[in-house]
Every structure is written in structure tokens, then in C-alpha cells.
PDB file of C-alpha atoms in Angstrom:
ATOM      1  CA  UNK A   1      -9.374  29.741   9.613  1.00 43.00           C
ATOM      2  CA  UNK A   2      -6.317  31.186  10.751  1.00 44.00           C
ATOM      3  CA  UNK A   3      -4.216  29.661   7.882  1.00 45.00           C
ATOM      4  CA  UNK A   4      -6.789  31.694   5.600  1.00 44.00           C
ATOM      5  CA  UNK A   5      -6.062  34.900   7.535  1.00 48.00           C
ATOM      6  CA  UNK A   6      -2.364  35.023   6.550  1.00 45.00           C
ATOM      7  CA  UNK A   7      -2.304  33.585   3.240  1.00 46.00           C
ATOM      8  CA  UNK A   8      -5.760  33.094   1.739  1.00 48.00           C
ATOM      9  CA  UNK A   9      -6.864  29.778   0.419  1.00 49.00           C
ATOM     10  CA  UNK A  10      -3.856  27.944   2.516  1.00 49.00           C
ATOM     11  CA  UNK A  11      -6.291  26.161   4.658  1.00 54.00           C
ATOM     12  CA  UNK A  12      -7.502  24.177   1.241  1.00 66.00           C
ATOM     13  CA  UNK A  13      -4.289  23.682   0.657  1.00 67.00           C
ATOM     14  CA  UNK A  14      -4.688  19.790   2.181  1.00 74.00           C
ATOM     15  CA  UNK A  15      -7.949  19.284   0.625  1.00 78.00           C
ATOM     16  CA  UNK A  16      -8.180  15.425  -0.187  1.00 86.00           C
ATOM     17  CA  UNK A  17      -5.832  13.957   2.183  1.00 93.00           C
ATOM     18  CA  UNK A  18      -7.835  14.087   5.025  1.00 94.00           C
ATOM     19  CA  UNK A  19      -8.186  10.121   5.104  1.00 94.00           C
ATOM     20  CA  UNK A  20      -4.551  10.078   4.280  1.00 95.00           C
ATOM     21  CA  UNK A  21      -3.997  12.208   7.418  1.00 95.00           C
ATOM     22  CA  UNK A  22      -6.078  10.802   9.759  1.00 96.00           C
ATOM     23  CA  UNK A  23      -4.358   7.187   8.775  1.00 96.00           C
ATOM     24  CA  UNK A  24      -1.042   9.250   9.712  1.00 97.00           C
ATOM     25  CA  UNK A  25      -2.338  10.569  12.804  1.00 96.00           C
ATOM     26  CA  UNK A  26      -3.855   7.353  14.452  1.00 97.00           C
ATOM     27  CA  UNK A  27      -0.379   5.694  13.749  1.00 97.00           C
ATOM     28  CA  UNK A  28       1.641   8.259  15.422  1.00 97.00           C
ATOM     29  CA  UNK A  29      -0.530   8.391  18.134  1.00 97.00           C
ATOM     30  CA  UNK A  30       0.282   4.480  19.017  1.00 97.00           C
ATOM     31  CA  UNK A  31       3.879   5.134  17.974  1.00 97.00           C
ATOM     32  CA  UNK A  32       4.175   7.728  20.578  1.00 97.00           C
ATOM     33  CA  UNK A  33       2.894   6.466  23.051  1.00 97.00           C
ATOM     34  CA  UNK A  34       3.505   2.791  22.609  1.00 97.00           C
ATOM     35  CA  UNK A  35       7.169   2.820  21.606  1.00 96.00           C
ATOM     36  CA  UNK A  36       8.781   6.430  21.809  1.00 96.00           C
ATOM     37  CA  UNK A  37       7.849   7.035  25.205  1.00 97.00           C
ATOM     38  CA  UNK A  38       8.957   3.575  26.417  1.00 96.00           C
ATOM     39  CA  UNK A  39      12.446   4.170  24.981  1.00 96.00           C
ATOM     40  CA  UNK A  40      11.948   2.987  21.788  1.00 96.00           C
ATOM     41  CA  UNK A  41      13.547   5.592  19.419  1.00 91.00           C
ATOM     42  CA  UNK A  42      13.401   3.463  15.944  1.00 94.00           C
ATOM     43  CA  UNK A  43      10.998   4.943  13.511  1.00 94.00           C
ATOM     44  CA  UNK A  44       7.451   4.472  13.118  1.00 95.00           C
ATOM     45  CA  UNK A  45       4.864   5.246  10.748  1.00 97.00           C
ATOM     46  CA  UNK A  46       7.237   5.924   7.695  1.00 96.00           C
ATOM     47  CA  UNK A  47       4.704   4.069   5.154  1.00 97.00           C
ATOM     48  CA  UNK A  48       1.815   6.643   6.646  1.00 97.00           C
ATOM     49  CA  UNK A  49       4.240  10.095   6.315  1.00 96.00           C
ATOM     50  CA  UNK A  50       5.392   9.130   3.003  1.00 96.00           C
ATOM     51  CA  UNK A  51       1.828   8.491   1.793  1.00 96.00           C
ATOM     52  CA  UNK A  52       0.486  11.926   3.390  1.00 95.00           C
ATOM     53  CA  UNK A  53       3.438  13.499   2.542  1.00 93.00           C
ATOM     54  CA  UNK A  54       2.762  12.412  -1.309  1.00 93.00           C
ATOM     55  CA  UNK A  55      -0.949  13.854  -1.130  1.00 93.00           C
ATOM     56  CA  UNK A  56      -0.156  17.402   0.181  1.00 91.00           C
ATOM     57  CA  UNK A  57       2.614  17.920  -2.454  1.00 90.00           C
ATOM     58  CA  UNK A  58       0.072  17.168  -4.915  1.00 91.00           C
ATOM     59  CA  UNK A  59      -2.141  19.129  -3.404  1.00 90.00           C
ATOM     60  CA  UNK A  60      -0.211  21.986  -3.368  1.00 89.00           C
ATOM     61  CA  UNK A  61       1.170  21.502  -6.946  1.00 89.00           C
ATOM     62  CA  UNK A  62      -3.147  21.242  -8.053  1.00 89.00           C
ATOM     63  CA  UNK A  63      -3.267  24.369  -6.266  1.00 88.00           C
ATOM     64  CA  UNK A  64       0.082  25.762  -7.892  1.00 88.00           C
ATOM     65  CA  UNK A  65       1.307  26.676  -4.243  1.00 86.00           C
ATOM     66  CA  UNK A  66       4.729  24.561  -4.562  1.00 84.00           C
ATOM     67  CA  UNK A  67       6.604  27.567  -4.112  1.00 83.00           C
ATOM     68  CA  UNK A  68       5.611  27.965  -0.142  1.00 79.00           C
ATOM     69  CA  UNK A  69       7.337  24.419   0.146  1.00 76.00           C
ATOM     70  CA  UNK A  70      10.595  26.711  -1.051  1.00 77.00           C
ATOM     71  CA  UNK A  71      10.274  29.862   1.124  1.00 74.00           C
ATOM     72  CA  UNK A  72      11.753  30.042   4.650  1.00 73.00           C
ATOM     73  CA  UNK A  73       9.904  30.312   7.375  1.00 69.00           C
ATOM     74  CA  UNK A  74      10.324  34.218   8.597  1.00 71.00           C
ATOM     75  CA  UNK A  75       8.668  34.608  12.159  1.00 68.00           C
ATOM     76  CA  UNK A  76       7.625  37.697  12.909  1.00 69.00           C
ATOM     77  CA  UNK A  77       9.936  39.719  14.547  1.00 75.00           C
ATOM     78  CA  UNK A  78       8.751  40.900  18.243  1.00 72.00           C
ATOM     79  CA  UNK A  79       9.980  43.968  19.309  1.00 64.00           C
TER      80      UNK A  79
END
């Protein structure tokens, strides 16, 4: 995967919270759709993020890759 190109093993990184995800990702989906696009700007799907959220820290602490929660994101600079 791409994610494996630049920093090896990344792409396991979510491994286990791909139920947790998908649950996330089907709610959003309706969200968006359903009540962002028609105006609605209240939040949606908090109970979902905070539960995926919750799996991928853990996954990254199991994996001990915490620290790429802490580094900022450098771009690569074009020239």
C-alpha cells in the first residue's frame, strides 16, 4: 500500500477497527448527505468518531506508533 511505502507497517496501523470504521463511515455518509447538505450544520455521528477514534489510538499504542499522533505533518516541499 502506499501508507507502507512511506512508513512501513503504517497501513496495519488500523488493524481491528475495521467494523468500528465501517460503522463510522455508513453514518457519515447519511449525515452528509441527509443533514449537512440540506443546511443542517449540527453534528452527527459523534458516538461513531469517538468509538473509532478510541480503536486506532489503541491500535497505534499496540503497535507503539503513538508518537506519529505527535509529529506535524511536513508536506513535501515542491520546487
Amino acid at each position: 500500500s502506499v501508507e507502507d511505502k512511506v512508513m512501513p507497517g503504517a497501513g496495519e496501523a488500523g488493524e481491528g477497527c475495521e467494523a468500528v470504521r465501517k460503522r463510522y463511515d455508513s453514518c457519515f455518509k447519511v449525515w452528509y448527505t441527509d443533514k449537512f447538505l440540506q443546511g443542517d450544520k449540527t453534528l452527527g455521528c459523534v458516538e461513531e468518531w469517538e468509538e473509532y477514534k478510541k480503536c486506532m489510538y489503541a491500535s497505534l499504542k499496540d503497535k507503539k506508533l503513538l508518537h506519529l499522533l505527535e509529529q506535524p505533518l511536513n508536506p513535501p516541499k515542491q520546487a
